[in-house]
Structure formats: C-alpha cells, structure tokens
mmCIF file of C-alpha atoms in Angstrom:
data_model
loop_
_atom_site.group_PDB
_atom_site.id
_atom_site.type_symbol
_atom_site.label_atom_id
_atom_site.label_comp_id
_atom_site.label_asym_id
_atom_site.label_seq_id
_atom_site.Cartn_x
_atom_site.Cartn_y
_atom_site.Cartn_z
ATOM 1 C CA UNK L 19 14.629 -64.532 -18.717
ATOM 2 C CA UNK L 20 14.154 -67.319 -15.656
ATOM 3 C CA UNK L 21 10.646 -68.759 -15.100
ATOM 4 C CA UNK L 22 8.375 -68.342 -12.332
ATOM 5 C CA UNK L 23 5.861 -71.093 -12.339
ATOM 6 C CA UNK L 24 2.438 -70.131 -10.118
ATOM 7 C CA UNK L 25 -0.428 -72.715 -9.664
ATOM 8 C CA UNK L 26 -3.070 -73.123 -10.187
ATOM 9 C CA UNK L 27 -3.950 -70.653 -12.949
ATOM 10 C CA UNK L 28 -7.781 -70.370 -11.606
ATOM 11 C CA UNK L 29 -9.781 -71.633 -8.419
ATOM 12 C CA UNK L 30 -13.050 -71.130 -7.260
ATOM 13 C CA UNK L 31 -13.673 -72.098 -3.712
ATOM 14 C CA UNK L 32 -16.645 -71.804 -1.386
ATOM 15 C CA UNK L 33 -16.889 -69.676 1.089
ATOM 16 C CA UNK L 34 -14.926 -70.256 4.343
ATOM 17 C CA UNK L 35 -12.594 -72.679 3.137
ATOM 18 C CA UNK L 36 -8.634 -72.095 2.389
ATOM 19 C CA UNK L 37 -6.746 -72.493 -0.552
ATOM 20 C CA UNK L 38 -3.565 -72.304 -1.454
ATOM 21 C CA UNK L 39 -1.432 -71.171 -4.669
ATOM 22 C CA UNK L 40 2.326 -72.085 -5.185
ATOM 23 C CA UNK L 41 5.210 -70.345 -6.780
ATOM 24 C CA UNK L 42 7.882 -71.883 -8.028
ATOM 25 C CA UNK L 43 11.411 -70.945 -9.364
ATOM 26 C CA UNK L 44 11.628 -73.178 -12.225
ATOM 27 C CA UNK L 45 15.780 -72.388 -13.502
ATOM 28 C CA UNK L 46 17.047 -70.230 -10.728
ATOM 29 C CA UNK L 47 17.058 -70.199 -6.553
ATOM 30 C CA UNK L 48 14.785 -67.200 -5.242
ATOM 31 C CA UNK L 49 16.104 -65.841 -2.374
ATOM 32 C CA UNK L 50 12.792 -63.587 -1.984
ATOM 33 C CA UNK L 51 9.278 -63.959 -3.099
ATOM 34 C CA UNK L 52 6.775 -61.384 -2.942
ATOM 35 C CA UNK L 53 3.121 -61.768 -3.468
ATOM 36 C CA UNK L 54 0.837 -59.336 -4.924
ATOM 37 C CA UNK L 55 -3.096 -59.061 -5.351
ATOM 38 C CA UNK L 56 -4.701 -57.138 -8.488
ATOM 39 C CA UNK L 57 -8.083 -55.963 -8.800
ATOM 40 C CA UNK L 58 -9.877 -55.319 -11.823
ATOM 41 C CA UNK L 59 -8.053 -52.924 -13.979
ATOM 42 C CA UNK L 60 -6.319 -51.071 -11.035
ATOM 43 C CA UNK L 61 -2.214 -51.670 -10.159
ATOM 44 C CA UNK L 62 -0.637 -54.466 -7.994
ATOM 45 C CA UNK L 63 -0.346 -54.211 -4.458
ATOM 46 C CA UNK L 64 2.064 -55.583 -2.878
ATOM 47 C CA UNK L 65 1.123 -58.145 0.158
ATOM 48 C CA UNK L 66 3.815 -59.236 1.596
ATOM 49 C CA UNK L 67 7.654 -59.988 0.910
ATOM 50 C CA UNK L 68 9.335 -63.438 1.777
ATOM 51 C CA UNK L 69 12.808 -64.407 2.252
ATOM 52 C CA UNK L 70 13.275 -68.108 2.246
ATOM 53 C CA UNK L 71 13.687 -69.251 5.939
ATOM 54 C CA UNK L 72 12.374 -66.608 7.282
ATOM 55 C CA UNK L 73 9.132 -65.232 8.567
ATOM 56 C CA UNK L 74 7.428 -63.050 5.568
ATOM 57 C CA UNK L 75 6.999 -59.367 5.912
ATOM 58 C CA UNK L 76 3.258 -58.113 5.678
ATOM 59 C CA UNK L 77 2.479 -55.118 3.984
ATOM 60 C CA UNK L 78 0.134 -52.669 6.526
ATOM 61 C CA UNK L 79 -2.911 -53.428 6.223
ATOM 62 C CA UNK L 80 -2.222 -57.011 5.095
ATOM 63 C CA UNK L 81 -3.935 -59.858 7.556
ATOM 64 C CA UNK L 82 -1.388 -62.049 8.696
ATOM 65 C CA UNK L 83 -3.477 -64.820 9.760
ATOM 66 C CA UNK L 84 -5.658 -64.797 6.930
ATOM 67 C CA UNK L 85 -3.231 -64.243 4.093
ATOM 68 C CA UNK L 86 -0.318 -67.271 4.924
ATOM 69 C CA UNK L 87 3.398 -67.172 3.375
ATOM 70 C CA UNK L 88 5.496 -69.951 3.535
ATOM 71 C CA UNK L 89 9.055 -69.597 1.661
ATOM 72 C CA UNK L 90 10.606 -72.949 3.013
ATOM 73 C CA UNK L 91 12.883 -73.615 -0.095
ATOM 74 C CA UNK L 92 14.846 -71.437 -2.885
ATOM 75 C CA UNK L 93 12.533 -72.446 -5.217
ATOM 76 C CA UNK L 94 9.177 -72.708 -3.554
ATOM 77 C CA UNK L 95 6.645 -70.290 -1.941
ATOM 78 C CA UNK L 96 2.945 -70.470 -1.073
ATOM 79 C CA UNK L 97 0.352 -68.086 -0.011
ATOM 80 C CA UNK L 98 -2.523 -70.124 1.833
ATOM 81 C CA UNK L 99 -5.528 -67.732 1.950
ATOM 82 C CA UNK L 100 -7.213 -69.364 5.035
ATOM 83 C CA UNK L 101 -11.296 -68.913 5.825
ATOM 84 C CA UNK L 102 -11.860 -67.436 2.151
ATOM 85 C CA UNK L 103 -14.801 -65.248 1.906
ATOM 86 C CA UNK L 104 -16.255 -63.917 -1.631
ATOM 87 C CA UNK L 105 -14.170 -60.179 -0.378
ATOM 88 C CA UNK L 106 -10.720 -62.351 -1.104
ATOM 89 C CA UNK L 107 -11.524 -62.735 -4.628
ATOM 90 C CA UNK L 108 -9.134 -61.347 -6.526
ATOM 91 C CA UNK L 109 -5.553 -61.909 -8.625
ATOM 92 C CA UNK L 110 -3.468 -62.949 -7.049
ATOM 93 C CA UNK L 111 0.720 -63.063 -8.500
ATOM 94 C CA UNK L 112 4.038 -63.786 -6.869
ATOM 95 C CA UNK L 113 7.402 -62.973 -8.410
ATOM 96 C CA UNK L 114 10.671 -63.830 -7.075
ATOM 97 C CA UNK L 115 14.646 -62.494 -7.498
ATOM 98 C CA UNK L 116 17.830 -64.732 -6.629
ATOM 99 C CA UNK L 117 21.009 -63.879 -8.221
ATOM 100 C CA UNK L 118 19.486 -61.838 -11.203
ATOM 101 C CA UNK L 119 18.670 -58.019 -10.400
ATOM 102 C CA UNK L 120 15.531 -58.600 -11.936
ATOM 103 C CA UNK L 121 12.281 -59.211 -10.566
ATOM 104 C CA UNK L 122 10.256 -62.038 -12.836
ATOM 105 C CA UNK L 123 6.629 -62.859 -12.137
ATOM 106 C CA UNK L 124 4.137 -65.434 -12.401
ATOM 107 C CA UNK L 125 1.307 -65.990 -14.795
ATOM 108 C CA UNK L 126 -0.849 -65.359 -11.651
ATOM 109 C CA UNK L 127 -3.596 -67.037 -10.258
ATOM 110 C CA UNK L 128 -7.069 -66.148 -10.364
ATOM 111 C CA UNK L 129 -9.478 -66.803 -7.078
ATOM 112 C CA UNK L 130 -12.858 -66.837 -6.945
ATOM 113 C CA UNK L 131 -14.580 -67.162 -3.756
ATOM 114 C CA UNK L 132 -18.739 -68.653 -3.926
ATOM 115 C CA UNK G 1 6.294 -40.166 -1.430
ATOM 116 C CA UNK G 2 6.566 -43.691 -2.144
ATOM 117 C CA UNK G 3 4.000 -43.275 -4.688
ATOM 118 C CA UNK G 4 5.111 -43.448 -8.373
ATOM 119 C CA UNK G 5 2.355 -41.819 -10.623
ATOM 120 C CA UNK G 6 1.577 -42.467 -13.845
ATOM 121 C CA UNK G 7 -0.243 -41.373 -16.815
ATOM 122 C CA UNK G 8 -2.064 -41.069 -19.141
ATOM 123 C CA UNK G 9 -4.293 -43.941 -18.119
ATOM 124 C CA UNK G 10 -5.243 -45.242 -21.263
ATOM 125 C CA UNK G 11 -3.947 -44.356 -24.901
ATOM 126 C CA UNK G 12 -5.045 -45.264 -28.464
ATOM 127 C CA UNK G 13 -2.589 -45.301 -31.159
ATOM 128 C CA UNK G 14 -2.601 -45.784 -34.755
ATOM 129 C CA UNK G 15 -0.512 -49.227 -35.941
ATOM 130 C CA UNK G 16 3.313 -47.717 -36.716
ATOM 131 C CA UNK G 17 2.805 -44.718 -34.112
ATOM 132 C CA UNK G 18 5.035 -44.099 -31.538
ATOM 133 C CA UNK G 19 3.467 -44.623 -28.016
ATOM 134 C CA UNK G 20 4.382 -42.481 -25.182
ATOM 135 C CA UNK G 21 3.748 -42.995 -21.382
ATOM 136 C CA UNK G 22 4.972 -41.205 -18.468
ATOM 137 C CA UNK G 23 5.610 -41.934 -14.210
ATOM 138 C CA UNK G 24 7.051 -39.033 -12.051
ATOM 139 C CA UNK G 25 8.301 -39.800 -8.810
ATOM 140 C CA UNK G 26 9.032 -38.091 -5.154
ATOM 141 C CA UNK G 27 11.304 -40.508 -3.442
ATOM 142 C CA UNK G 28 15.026 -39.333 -4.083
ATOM 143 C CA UNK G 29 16.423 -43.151 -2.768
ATOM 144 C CA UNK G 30 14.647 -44.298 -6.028
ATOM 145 C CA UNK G 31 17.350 -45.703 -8.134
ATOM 146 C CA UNK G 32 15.793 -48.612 -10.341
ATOM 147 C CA UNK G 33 13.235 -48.212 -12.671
ATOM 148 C CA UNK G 34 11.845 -50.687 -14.908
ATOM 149 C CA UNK G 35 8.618 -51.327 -17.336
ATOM 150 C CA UNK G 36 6.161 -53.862 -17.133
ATOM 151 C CA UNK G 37 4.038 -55.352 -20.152
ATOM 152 C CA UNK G 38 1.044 -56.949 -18.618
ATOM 153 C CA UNK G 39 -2.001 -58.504 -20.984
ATOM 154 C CA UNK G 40 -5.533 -60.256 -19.504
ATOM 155 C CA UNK G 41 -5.099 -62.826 -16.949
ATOM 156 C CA UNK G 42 -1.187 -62.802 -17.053
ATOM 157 C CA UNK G 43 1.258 -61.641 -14.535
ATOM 158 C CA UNK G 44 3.217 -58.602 -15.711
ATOM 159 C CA UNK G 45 6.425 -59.360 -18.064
ATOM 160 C CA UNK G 46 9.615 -57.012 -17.041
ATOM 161 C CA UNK G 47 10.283 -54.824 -20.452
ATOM 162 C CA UNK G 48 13.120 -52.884 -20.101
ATOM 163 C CA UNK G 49 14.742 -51.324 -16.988
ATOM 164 C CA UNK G 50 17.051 -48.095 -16.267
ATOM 165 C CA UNK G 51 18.937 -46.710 -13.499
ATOM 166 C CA UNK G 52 19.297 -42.954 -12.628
ATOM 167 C CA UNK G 53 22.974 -42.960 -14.118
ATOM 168 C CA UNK G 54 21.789 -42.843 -17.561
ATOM 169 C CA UNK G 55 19.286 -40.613 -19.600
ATOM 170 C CA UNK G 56 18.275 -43.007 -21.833
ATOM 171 C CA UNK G 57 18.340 -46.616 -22.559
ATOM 172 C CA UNK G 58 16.847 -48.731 -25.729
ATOM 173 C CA UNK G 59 16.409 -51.957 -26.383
ATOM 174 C CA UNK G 60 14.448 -52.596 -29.383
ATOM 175 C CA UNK G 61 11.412 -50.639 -30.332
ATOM 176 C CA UNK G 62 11.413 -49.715 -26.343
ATOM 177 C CA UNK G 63 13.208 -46.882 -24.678
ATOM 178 C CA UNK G 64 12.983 -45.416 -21.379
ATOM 179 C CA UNK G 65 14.023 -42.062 -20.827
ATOM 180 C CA UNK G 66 15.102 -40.347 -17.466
ATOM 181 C CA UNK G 67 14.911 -37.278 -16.258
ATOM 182 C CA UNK G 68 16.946 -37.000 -13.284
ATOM 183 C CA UNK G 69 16.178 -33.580 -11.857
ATOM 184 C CA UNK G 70 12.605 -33.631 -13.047
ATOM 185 C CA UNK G 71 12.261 -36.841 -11.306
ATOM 186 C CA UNK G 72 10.537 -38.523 -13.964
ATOM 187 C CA UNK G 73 11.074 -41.019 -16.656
ATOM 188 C CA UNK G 74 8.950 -42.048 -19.668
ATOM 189 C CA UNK G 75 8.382 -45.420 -22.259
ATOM 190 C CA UNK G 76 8.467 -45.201 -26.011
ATOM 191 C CA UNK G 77 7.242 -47.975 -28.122
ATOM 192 C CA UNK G 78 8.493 -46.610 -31.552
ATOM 193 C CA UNK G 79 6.361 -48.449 -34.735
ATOM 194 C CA UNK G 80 3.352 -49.300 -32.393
ATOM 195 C CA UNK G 81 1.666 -53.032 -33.654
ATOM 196 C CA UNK G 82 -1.757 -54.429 -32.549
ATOM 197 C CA UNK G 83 0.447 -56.648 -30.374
ATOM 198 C CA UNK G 84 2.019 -54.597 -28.171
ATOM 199 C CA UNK G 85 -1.724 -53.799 -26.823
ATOM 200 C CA UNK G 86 -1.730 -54.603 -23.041
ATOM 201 C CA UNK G 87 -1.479 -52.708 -19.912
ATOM 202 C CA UNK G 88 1.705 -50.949 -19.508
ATOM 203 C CA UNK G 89 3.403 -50.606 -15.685
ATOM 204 C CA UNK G 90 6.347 -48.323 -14.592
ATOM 205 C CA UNK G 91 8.002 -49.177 -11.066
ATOM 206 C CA UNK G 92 10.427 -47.804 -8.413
ATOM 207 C CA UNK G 93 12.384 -49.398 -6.091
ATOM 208 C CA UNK G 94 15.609 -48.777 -3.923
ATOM 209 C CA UNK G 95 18.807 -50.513 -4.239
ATOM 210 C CA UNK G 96 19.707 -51.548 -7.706
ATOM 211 C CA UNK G 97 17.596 -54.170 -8.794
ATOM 212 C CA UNK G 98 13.902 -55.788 -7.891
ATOM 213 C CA UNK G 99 15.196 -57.401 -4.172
ATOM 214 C CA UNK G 100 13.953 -54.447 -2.896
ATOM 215 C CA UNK G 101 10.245 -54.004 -3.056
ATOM 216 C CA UNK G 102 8.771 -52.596 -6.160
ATOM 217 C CA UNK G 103 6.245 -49.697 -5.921
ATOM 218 C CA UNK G 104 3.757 -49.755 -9.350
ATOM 219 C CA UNK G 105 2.651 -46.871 -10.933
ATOM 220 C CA UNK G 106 -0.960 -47.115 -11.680
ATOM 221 C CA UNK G 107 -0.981 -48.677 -15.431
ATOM 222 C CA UNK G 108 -1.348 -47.218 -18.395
ATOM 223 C CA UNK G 109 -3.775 -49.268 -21.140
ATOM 224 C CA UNK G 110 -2.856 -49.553 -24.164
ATOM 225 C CA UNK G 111 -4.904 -49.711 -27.819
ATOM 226 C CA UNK G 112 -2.907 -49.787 -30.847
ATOM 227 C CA UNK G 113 -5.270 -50.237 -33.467
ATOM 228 C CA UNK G 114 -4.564 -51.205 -36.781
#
C-alpha cells in the first residue's frame, strides 16, 4: 500500500503554545487529507477534511481557529494546534487518498500538553 | 444515522480460533465498507474492504461478510494468532472508496491468547 508519513511521532508542549504535526504523502499525490483525534481507547473522530488548495472543512464542533489545516501541496498537510492547553492532549492521525480508492493513514502523533 | 455501530467491544480468543466482529448500519447511501487493524500508538492499517455488490469477500485469513438487507456486515479472522491482537475498526462511507469521509464504528479489542 502507499505511505503516509506523520511527524513527529510524540510532543509535549507547555501550555499555551502551538505546535504543529505534518503529513506527508511519501509515493503518491493526496488530493485530500483528513485529520482525526483519538482518545484513550474510544474511536477516531474525524476533525476536519482538506483538499489541497482549498480551505479545509471542519467537522461541527471542531474550532477553526484553534485547530489549523493547511493542505498547500499534493503531498503535504499540517494541522497547527495554536494556544495548546493540557484539554488538546490527545492522538492525533491524518490519512490521505489521491488516485487509490483507499484511505491510508499515518502512524499518528501523540500530544501532550504541560 | 450516520452512526456505524459495532460490537462486541472486546473479545478473547483462543490461538487458531476464528474471531468474529460485527457493525450494523442505518444510512442506505453507505456503499464502502472497509476494516481497520489498529495496535498501541499506531494509526489504523486498512485490512480488507467490500462494497454492497458482493456478500462476501476474502483475502487471506480475513473475510468480510455483507448483509445487504440486514444492513450489516461482519470480520472473520479464521486461525486467530497472538499477532493479530490489536483493536479492530469497521467504517462507512459514501461513494466508492475513502475520498468521502469515513464514519468509525466504535472498535472492537482484540485478545488472542495463546
């Protein structure tokens, strides 16, 4: 299957700074990107959905300003998560689909707020 | 009825068993359906996928089955190993393939114990 490269793997961060977490298409353009958090034992929930060039679309509930998407290339995404409090800790995973039907995920990224 | 349920939540079998877990869905425009393996601190790995023109589909010691008019499809790991132990996901989305948004069902771990 293609590879989906996310970094970093883990971050901790103190409170009320941002930090952001890339995913990359490593062997295939990815015309969308979507970006998921997971909490402890429970499902994914799906944040928002990105098309490259465009503006991403937020899930309800989702904060916009707080919770950043940029999808500027076919290979490259990035979710800034700006004015991190300990609340925003969480795992965090994109995936991305191009010309394969499938979606294909990244090894996720794991944020911890201090 | 976007919601995809899923169960049992977590299941213990015996190394060589055959492992059995079940999603049931309400959305009719549901017509892709594929499993996610997910272990610790990894993002999810796609498994196996069907669509609602078949009633079966197998790829190795995986198949999915699909019920059509029950609305409901199920995953069978046939000769269980200690390996396949991880957190199993089914998924819906509309339109054939994962560019449309993928709802999760809510995970089903998985023991197999040797």
């Amino acid at each position: 299957g293609a590879v989906v490269s996310q970094h970093p793997s883990r971050v901790i961060c103190k409170s009320g700074t941002s930090v952001k977490i890339e995913c990359r298409s490593l062997d295939f353009q990815a015309t969308t990107m979507f970006w998921y958090r997971q909490f402890p034992k429970k499902s994914l929930m799906l944040m928002a959905t990105s098309n490259e060039g465009s503006k991403a679309t937020y899930e309800q509930g989702v904060e916009k300003d707080k919770f950043l998407i940029n999808h500027a290339s076919l290979t490259l995404s990035t979710l800034t998560v700006t004015s991190a409090h300990p609340e925003d800790s969480s795992f965090y995973i994109c995936s991305a689909t191009g010309e394969f039907p499938e979606a294909f995920f990244g090894q996720g990224t794991r944020l911890t707020v201090v | 009825q976007q919601q995809v349920k899923q169960s049992p939540q977590s299941l213990i079998v015996q190394k060589g068993g055959i492992s059995i877990i079940n999603c049931a869905y309400e959305n009719t425009a549901f017509d892709y359906f594929p499993w996610y393996q997910q272990f610790p601190g990894k993002g999810p790995a796609l498994l196996i996928a069907i669509r609602p023109d078949v009633s079966e589909k197998k790829e190795g010691r995986f198949t999915i089955s699909f019920n059509k008019s029950a609305k409901q499809f199920s995953l069978h790991i046939m000769d269980s190993q200690p390996g396949d132990s991880a957190t199993y996901f089914c998924a819906a989305s509309m339109g054939w393939g994962a560019t449309n948004k993928l709802i999760f069902g809510t995970g089903t771990l998985l023991a197999v114990q040797p």
